[in-house]
């Protein structure tokens, strides 16, 4: 079957095999794929792009992820923790600037106990009609449960790679099984759940990417972050090449035609090599963008990978800039919270 037919079949039946996906990933003809992904994005998500404010509140981390610049073995990195009221203050600023979602992200930092996170959630929810997304890694079921009761709406926890052996070698502190267990808990607790993976991890094959996309389907995700791996100079993977941006866009487009409804962000890692790739993602299925809103002194220390595009701007300047950019693309800035799209 030629790839055009495979694409049509995936769209019609929402079914795909590893072989189908690999064939599309290999094919040099990607314009039909991108066109269809854009069409389905329009059909399911409309022309609105959702802006999410992200507060990276701590770069302390108990994990050893081999690819990540804030892993605990990086002794050169200056560590920071925002205090609880400082986090709430910046959430308030973002809300005032018009953001409808606050993403609270950090390394796995257990200084922020269940109670501390509860306090932050409850205070932010009092600001108004605002969604909270947590992205703070693996925790106990009872932690996740309490934060849902407190008002957290969504949780992002990428599966990073569907290859169990590769996952376990890249994450010596944990296991693939535990990651998946946490993702299933989050779904069970009725969080709008996000997963995702990296393109270009050393040891990854096209088969792995196909399985990554199938795993997103199996987990029935509401959001998925797909971005290239960027080598960080202070990590064990520093000499490996950067993930391929074209392959990233294709994985994103296949996810859109196959799963249809999830919110798909254009990831910051896509803008590292070429700012244009961030824009391209909006034509291949993406409908979300996140902007950092914590103070610049912290932004530059939350260096999971080197990103020369981090500039000192106010929350308002940053928001204006992104809104103009969305308008120039002929799309609209959403005024809604951008919750999960129902089946
Ligand atoms: N600790 C939380 C967790 O594990 O979900 C959230 C923070 S973690 C730093 C956020 C994401 O950064 C990870 O899910 C991973 O995909 C991404 N990331 C880390 N290092 C990266 C790298 N070198 N290149 C691309 N993405 C990276």
GROMACS .gro file of C-alpha atoms and ligand atoms in nm:
model
  370
    1UNK     CA    1   0.000   0.000   0.000
    2UNK     CA    2   0.139   0.343  -0.078
    3UNK     CA    3   0.168   0.590   0.208
    4UNK     CA    4  -0.125   0.801   0.087
    5UNK     CA    5  -0.353   0.501   0.121
    6UNK     CA    6  -0.210   0.416   0.464
    7UNK     CA    7  -0.275   0.773   0.578
    8UNK     CA    8  -0.635   0.759   0.448
    9UNK     CA    9  -0.689   0.427   0.626
   10UNK     CA   10  -0.555   0.563   0.957
   11UNK     CA   11  -0.780   0.867   0.929
   12UNK     CA   12  -1.088   0.667   0.846
   13UNK     CA   13  -1.049   0.382   1.095
   14UNK     CA   14  -0.832   0.541   1.367
   15UNK     CA   15  -0.630   0.220   1.351
   16UNK     CA   16  -0.263   0.179   1.273
   17UNK     CA   17   0.004  -0.088   1.296
   18UNK     CA   18   0.374  -0.044   1.371
   19UNK     CA   19   0.445  -0.118   1.003
   20UNK     CA   20   0.197   0.148   0.886
   21UNK     CA   21   0.356   0.415   1.100
   22UNK     CA   22   0.712   0.318   1.009
   23UNK     CA   23   0.625   0.337   0.638
   24UNK     CA   24   0.497   0.692   0.683
   25UNK     CA   25   0.802   0.790   0.887
   26UNK     CA   26   1.036   0.658   0.616
   27UNK     CA   27   0.851   0.812   0.323
   28UNK     CA   28   1.002   1.123   0.167
   29UNK     CA   29   0.655   1.242   0.061
   30UNK     CA   30   0.527   1.424   0.365
   31UNK     CA   31   0.312   1.702   0.221
   32UNK     CA   32  -0.004   1.485   0.214
   33UNK     CA   33   0.054   1.380   0.575
   34UNK     CA   34   0.100   1.740   0.690
   35UNK     CA   35  -0.202   1.859   0.492
   36UNK     CA   36  -0.427   1.593   0.646
   37UNK     CA   37  -0.293   1.657   0.999
   38UNK     CA   38  -0.369   2.026   0.957
   39UNK     CA   39  -0.718   1.945   0.832
   40UNK     CA   40  -0.793   1.717   1.127
   41UNK     CA   41  -0.652   1.971   1.372
   42UNK     CA   42  -0.896   2.226   1.226
   43UNK     CA   43  -1.187   1.984   1.242
   44UNK     CA   44  -1.130   1.875   1.603
   45UNK     CA   45  -0.960   2.176   1.764
   46UNK     CA   46  -1.055   2.469   1.540
   47UNK     CA   47  -0.824   2.757   1.454
   48UNK     CA   48  -0.769   2.860   1.813
   49UNK     CA   49  -0.431   2.820   1.975
   50UNK     CA   50  -0.425   2.776   2.352
   51UNK     CA   51  -0.162   2.963   2.548
   52UNK     CA   52  -0.039   2.798   2.865
   53UNK     CA   53   0.167   2.981   3.129
   54UNK     CA   54   0.435   2.758   3.273
   55UNK     CA   55   0.598   2.823   3.610
   56UNK     CA   56   0.911   2.614   3.649
   57UNK     CA   57   0.922   2.649   4.024
   58UNK     CA   58   1.220   2.431   4.121
   59UNK     CA   59   1.521   2.285   3.944
   60UNK     CA   60   1.606   2.049   4.230
   61UNK     CA   61   1.563   1.690   4.116
   62UNK     CA   62   1.608   1.350   4.277
   63UNK     CA   63   1.633   1.178   3.936
   64UNK     CA   64   1.923   1.066   3.721
   65UNK     CA   65   1.767   1.100   3.372
   66UNK     CA   66   2.068   1.063   3.145
   67UNK     CA   67   1.948   1.327   2.897
   68UNK     CA   68   1.831   1.599   3.134
   69UNK     CA   69   2.037   1.905   3.231
   70UNK     CA   70   1.879   1.935   3.577
   71UNK     CA   71   1.946   1.572   3.676
   72UNK     CA   72   2.080   1.546   4.028
   73UNK     CA   73   2.433   1.460   3.917
   74UNK     CA   74   2.482   1.801   3.755
   75UNK     CA   75   2.681   1.965   4.032
   76UNK     CA   76   2.761   2.277   3.825
   77UNK     CA   77   2.402   2.394   3.816
   78UNK     CA   78   2.290   2.659   4.064
   79UNK     CA   79   1.972   2.521   4.220
   80UNK     CA   80   1.665   2.724   4.312
   81UNK     CA   81   1.327   2.674   4.475
   82UNK     CA   82   1.050   2.930   4.451
   83UNK     CA   83   0.868   2.970   4.778
   84UNK     CA   84   0.496   2.896   4.786
   85UNK     CA   85   0.374   3.255   4.790
   86UNK     CA   86   0.615   3.350   4.511
   87UNK     CA   87   0.465   3.074   4.293
   88UNK     CA   88   0.115   3.200   4.369
   89UNK     CA   89   0.221   3.560   4.297
   90UNK     CA   90   0.347   3.462   3.949
   91UNK     CA   91   0.034   3.255   3.881
   92UNK     CA   92  -0.167   3.565   3.967
   93UNK     CA   93   0.042   3.780   3.730
   94UNK     CA   94  -0.010   3.527   3.451
   95UNK     CA   95  -0.384   3.514   3.519
   96UNK     CA   96  -0.404   3.894   3.509
   97UNK     CA   97  -0.217   3.891   3.178
   98UNK     CA   98  -0.494   3.668   3.042
   99UNK     CA   99  -0.357   3.314   3.071
  100UNK     CA  100  -0.629   3.056   3.145
  101UNK     CA  101  -0.397   2.767   3.232
  102UNK     CA  102  -0.107   2.756   3.476
  103UNK     CA  103   0.136   2.467   3.430
  104UNK     CA  104   0.331   2.401   3.748
  105UNK     CA  105   0.649   2.218   3.654
  106UNK     CA  106   0.963   2.120   3.846
  107UNK     CA  107   1.226   1.856   3.887
  108UNK     CA  108   1.117   1.573   4.115
  109UNK     CA  109   1.158   1.777   4.431
  110UNK     CA  110   1.004   1.623   4.742
  111UNK     CA  111   1.070   1.942   4.942
  112UNK     CA  112   0.729   2.028   4.798
  113UNK     CA  113   0.527   1.788   5.009
  114UNK     CA  114   0.169   1.685   4.940
  115UNK     CA  115   0.054   1.963   5.174
  116UNK     CA  116   0.266   2.234   5.010
  117UNK     CA  117   0.138   2.147   4.662
  118UNK     CA  118  -0.219   2.139   4.799
  119UNK     CA  119  -0.171   2.489   4.942
  120UNK     CA  120  -0.050   2.622   4.604
  121UNK     CA  121  -0.336   2.458   4.411
  122UNK     CA  122  -0.606   2.589   4.644
  123UNK     CA  123  -0.467   2.944   4.637
  124UNK     CA  124  -0.438   2.951   4.257
  125UNK     CA  125  -0.788   2.810   4.210
  126UNK     CA  126  -0.922   3.099   4.419
  127UNK     CA  127  -0.796   3.344   4.154
  128UNK     CA  128  -1.083   3.260   3.918
  129UNK     CA  129  -1.169   3.029   3.632
  130UNK     CA  130  -0.822   2.894   3.574
  131UNK     CA  131  -0.697   2.544   3.495
  132UNK     CA  132  -0.398   2.394   3.674
  133UNK     CA  133  -0.170   2.143   3.509
  134UNK     CA  134   0.085   1.967   3.728
  135UNK     CA  135   0.410   1.838   3.583
  136UNK     CA  136   0.613   1.729   3.882
  137UNK     CA  137   0.693   1.367   3.809
  138UNK     CA  138   0.625   1.039   3.983
  139UNK     CA  139   0.449   1.053   4.318
  140UNK     CA  140   0.226   0.829   4.530
  141UNK     CA  141  -0.134   0.756   4.433
  142UNK     CA  142  -0.254   0.940   4.745
  143UNK     CA  143  -0.063   1.255   4.648
  144UNK     CA  144  -0.221   1.256   4.301
  145UNK     CA  145  -0.560   1.187   4.458
  146UNK     CA  146  -0.537   1.473   4.707
  147UNK     CA  147  -0.425   1.726   4.443
  148UNK     CA  148  -0.719   1.629   4.222
  149UNK     CA  149  -0.954   1.687   4.516
  150UNK     CA  150  -0.784   2.023   4.575
  151UNK     CA  151  -0.868   2.131   4.221
  152UNK     CA  152  -0.579   2.033   3.991
  153UNK     CA  153  -0.724   1.968   3.646
  154UNK     CA  154  -0.446   1.814   3.440
  155UNK     CA  155  -0.119   1.628   3.474
  156UNK     CA  156   0.170   1.594   3.231
  157UNK     CA  157   0.398   1.293   3.266
  158UNK     CA  158   0.574   1.194   2.946
  159UNK     CA  159   0.650   0.827   2.894
  160UNK     CA  160   0.970   0.954   2.719
  161UNK     CA  161   1.022   0.626   2.527
  162UNK     CA  162   0.808   0.315   2.486
  163UNK     CA  163   1.116   0.090   2.470
  164UNK     CA  164   1.122  -0.054   2.821
  165UNK     CA  165   1.490  -0.150   2.812
  166UNK     CA  166   1.591   0.189   2.678
  167UNK     CA  167   1.366   0.364   2.933
  168UNK     CA  168   1.523   0.175   3.221
  169UNK     CA  169   1.876   0.248   3.103
  170UNK     CA  170   1.802   0.621   3.067
  171UNK     CA  171   1.628   0.640   3.406
  172UNK     CA  172   1.837   0.444   3.659
  173UNK     CA  173   1.632   0.584   3.950
  174UNK     CA  174   1.300   0.440   3.828
  175UNK     CA  175   1.135   0.198   3.587
  176UNK     CA  176   0.916   0.208   3.280
  177UNK     CA  177   0.659   0.002   3.468
  178UNK     CA  178   0.631   0.265   3.738
  179UNK     CA  179   0.596   0.544   3.481
  180UNK     CA  180   0.306   0.363   3.314
  181UNK     CA  181   0.152   0.280   3.651
  182UNK     CA  182   0.153   0.653   3.739
  183UNK     CA  183  -0.004   0.743   3.402
  184UNK     CA  184  -0.281   0.489   3.459
  185UNK     CA  185  -0.346   0.626   3.808
  186UNK     CA  186  -0.376   0.975   3.666
  187UNK     CA  187  -0.633   0.860   3.411
  188UNK     CA  188  -0.821   0.670   3.681
  189UNK     CA  189  -0.832   0.982   3.897
  190UNK     CA  190  -0.983   1.167   3.600
  191UNK     CA  191  -0.700   1.409   3.543
  192UNK     CA  192  -0.683   1.536   3.187
  193UNK     CA  193  -0.369   1.339   3.124
  194UNK     CA  194  -0.071   1.420   2.905
  195UNK     CA  195   0.212   1.196   2.799
  196UNK     CA  196   0.470   1.225   2.523
  197UNK     CA  197   0.815   1.130   2.410
  198UNK     CA  198   1.141   1.250   2.261
  199UNK     CA  199   1.265   1.203   1.908
  200UNK     CA  200   1.631   1.111   1.866
  201UNK     CA  201   1.716   0.947   2.195
  202UNK     CA  202   2.028   0.735   2.143
  203UNK     CA  203   1.913   0.377   2.079
  204UNK     CA  204   1.571   0.476   1.949
  205UNK     CA  205   1.457   0.335   1.613
  206UNK     CA  206   1.163   0.416   1.386
  207UNK     CA  207   0.994   0.111   1.537
  208UNK     CA  208   1.027   0.271   1.880
  209UNK     CA  209   0.865   0.590   1.753
  210UNK     CA  210   0.577   0.388   1.606
  211UNK     CA  211   0.531   0.215   1.942
  212UNK     CA  212   0.546   0.555   2.117
  213UNK     CA  213   0.251   0.674   1.909
  214UNK     CA  214   0.060   0.349   1.969
  215UNK     CA  215   0.123   0.386   2.342
  216UNK     CA  216  -0.030   0.736   2.336
  217UNK     CA  217  -0.340   0.578   2.186
  218UNK     CA  218  -0.346   0.294   2.438
  219UNK     CA  219  -0.312   0.539   2.728
  220UNK     CA  220  -0.595   0.742   2.575
  221UNK     CA  221  -0.411   1.067   2.640
  222UNK     CA  222  -0.577   1.406   2.637
  223UNK     CA  223  -0.249   1.586   2.561
  224UNK     CA  224   0.082   1.477   2.410
  225UNK     CA  225   0.418   1.653   2.398
  226UNK     CA  226   0.650   1.535   2.122
  227UNK     CA  227   0.984   1.709   2.089
  228UNK     CA  228   1.339   1.647   1.971
  229UNK     CA  229   1.608   1.533   2.214
  230UNK     CA  230   1.860   1.815   2.267
  231UNK     CA  231   2.199   1.713   2.406
  232UNK     CA  232   2.299   1.899   2.721
  233UNK     CA  233   2.674   1.952   2.777
  234UNK     CA  234   2.659   1.851   3.144
  235UNK     CA  235   2.496   1.512   3.080
  236UNK     CA  236   2.616   1.165   2.984
  237UNK     CA  237   2.445   1.205   2.645
  238UNK     CA  238   2.628   1.529   2.563
  239UNK     CA  239   2.800   1.395   2.248
  240UNK     CA  240   2.491   1.252   2.082
  241UNK     CA  241   2.326   1.439   1.795
  242UNK     CA  242   2.017   1.653   1.831
  243UNK     CA  243   1.684   1.487   1.738
  244UNK     CA  244   1.562   1.538   1.382
  245UNK     CA  245   1.303   1.814   1.358
  246UNK     CA  246   1.142   1.680   1.038
  247UNK     CA  247   1.093   1.343   1.203
  248UNK     CA  248   0.946   1.521   1.506
  249UNK     CA  249   0.693   1.703   1.287
  250UNK     CA  250   0.601   1.375   1.117
  251UNK     CA  251   0.547   1.200   1.452
  252UNK     CA  252   0.329   1.491   1.559
  253UNK     CA  253   0.127   1.475   1.236
  254UNK     CA  254   0.077   1.098   1.265
  255UNK     CA  255  -0.040   1.143   1.625
  256UNK     CA  256  -0.292   1.400   1.505
  257UNK     CA  257  -0.438   1.184   1.225
  258UNK     CA  258  -0.444   0.873   1.442
  259UNK     CA  259  -0.562   1.003   1.783
  260UNK     CA  260  -0.737   1.314   1.651
  261UNK     CA  261  -0.854   1.491   1.968
  262UNK     CA  262  -0.551   1.541   2.200
  263UNK     CA  263  -0.407   1.885   2.256
  264UNK     CA  264  -0.064   1.886   2.096
  265UNK     CA  265   0.182   2.159   2.190
  266UNK     CA  266   0.463   2.285   1.977
  267UNK     CA  267   0.746   2.209   2.221
  268UNK     CA  268   1.015   2.459   2.317
  269UNK     CA  269   1.278   2.205   2.210
  270UNK     CA  270   1.155   2.246   1.851
  271UNK     CA  271   1.263   2.610   1.848
  272UNK     CA  272   1.617   2.540   1.964
  273UNK     CA  273   1.772   2.466   1.625
  274UNK     CA  274   1.539   2.676   1.415
  275UNK     CA  275   1.263   2.901   1.546
  276UNK     CA  276   1.074   2.823   1.221
  277UNK     CA  277   1.019   2.463   1.335
  278UNK     CA  278   0.802   2.588   1.619
  279UNK     CA  279   0.581   2.758   1.362
  280UNK     CA  280   0.587   2.459   1.129
  281UNK     CA  281   0.437   2.245   1.404
  282UNK     CA  282   0.123   2.461   1.389
  283UNK     CA  283   0.076   2.344   1.031
  284UNK     CA  284   0.132   1.977   1.112
  285UNK     CA  285  -0.116   1.925   1.394
  286UNK     CA  286  -0.017   2.140   1.694
  287UNK     CA  287  -0.268   2.369   1.868
  288UNK     CA  288  -0.101   2.469   2.196
  289UNK     CA  289   0.200   2.673   2.305
  290UNK     CA  290   0.351   2.721   2.651
  291UNK     CA  291   0.536   3.028   2.772
  292UNK     CA  292   0.758   3.055   3.079
  293UNK     CA  293   0.635   3.312   3.327
  294UNK     CA  294   0.863   3.271   3.629
  295UNK     CA  295   1.124   3.546   3.688
  296UNK     CA  296   1.414   3.548   3.440
  297UNK     CA  297   1.667   3.471   3.718
  298UNK     CA  298   1.498   3.129   3.750
  299UNK     CA  299   1.410   3.076   3.383
  300UNK     CA  300   1.775   3.065   3.285
  301UNK     CA  301   1.850   2.810   3.557
  302UNK     CA  302   1.576   2.569   3.449
  303UNK     CA  303   1.806   2.440   3.181
  304UNK     CA  304   1.689   2.091   3.087
  305UNK     CA  305   1.865   2.155   2.755
  306UNK     CA  306   2.051   2.463   2.628
  307UNK     CA  307   1.808   2.712   2.475
  308UNK     CA  308   1.952   3.036   2.337
  309UNK     CA  309   1.601   3.175   2.286
  310UNK     CA  310   1.534   3.243   2.654
  311UNK     CA  311   1.519   3.622   2.684
  312UNK     CA  312   1.436   3.860   2.965
  313UNK     CA  313   1.081   3.977   2.899
  314UNK     CA  314   0.786   4.064   3.117
  315UNK     CA  315   0.484   3.831   3.120
  316UNK     CA  316   0.285   4.092   2.927
  317UNK     CA  317   0.558   4.146   2.662
  318UNK     CA  318   0.595   3.774   2.610
  319UNK     CA  319   0.219   3.728   2.577
  320UNK     CA  320   0.180   4.016   2.333
  321UNK     CA  321   0.462   3.880   2.120
  322UNK     CA  322   0.311   3.533   2.099
  323UNK     CA  323  -0.035   3.672   2.027
  324UNK     CA  324   0.099   3.881   1.737
  325UNK     CA  325   0.279   3.580   1.603
  326UNK     CA  326  -0.039   3.369   1.618
  327UNK     CA  327  -0.234   3.638   1.434
  328UNK     CA  328   0.031   3.667   1.162
  329UNK     CA  329  -0.007   3.291   1.109
  330UNK     CA  330  -0.378   3.349   1.049
  331UNK     CA  331  -0.484   3.165   1.362
  332UNK     CA  332  -0.673   3.284   1.668
  333UNK     CA  333  -0.569   3.313   2.030
  334UNK     CA  334  -0.808   3.110   2.241
  335UNK     CA  335  -0.997   3.289   2.515
  336UNK     CA  336  -1.105   2.956   2.668
  337UNK     CA  337  -0.929   2.726   2.916
  338UNK     CA  338  -0.867   2.467   2.648
  339UNK     CA  339  -0.979   2.162   2.841
  340UNK     CA  340  -0.965   1.809   2.699
  341UNK     CA  341  -1.171   1.762   2.385
  342UNK     CA  342  -1.441   1.499   2.440
  343UNK     CA  343  -1.463   1.188   2.230
  344LIG     N1  344   1.009   1.610   3.653
  344LIG     C1  345   0.893   1.614   3.572
  344LIG     C2  346   0.877   1.485   3.493
  344LIG     O1  347   0.962   1.399   3.501
  344LIG     O2  348   0.774   1.471   3.425
  344LIG     C3  349   0.885   1.734   3.481
  344LIG     C4  350   1.011   1.801   3.442
  344LIG     S1  351   1.101   1.721   3.310
  344LIG     C5  352   1.248   1.815   3.312
  344LIG     C6  353   1.010   1.777   3.168
  344LIG     C7  354   1.046   1.713   3.037
  344LIG     O3  355   1.168   1.765   2.987
  344LIG     C8  356   1.066   1.567   3.032
  344LIG     O4  357   0.944   1.500   3.025
  344LIG     C9  358   1.154   1.545   2.909
  344LIG     O5  359   1.079   1.495   2.799
  344LIG    C10  360   1.205   1.685   2.877
  344LIG     N2  361   1.352   1.688   2.862
  344LIG    C11  362   1.444   1.675   2.958
  344LIG     N3  363   1.569   1.678   2.905
  344LIG    C12  364   1.554   1.693   2.772
  344LIG    C13  365   1.646   1.702   2.663
  344LIG     N4  366   1.777   1.695   2.683
  344LIG     N5  367   1.596   1.717   2.540
  344LIG    C14  368   1.462   1.725   2.519
  344LIG     N6  369   1.371   1.716   2.617
  344LIG    C15  370   1.417   1.700   2.743
   0.00000   0.00000   0.00000
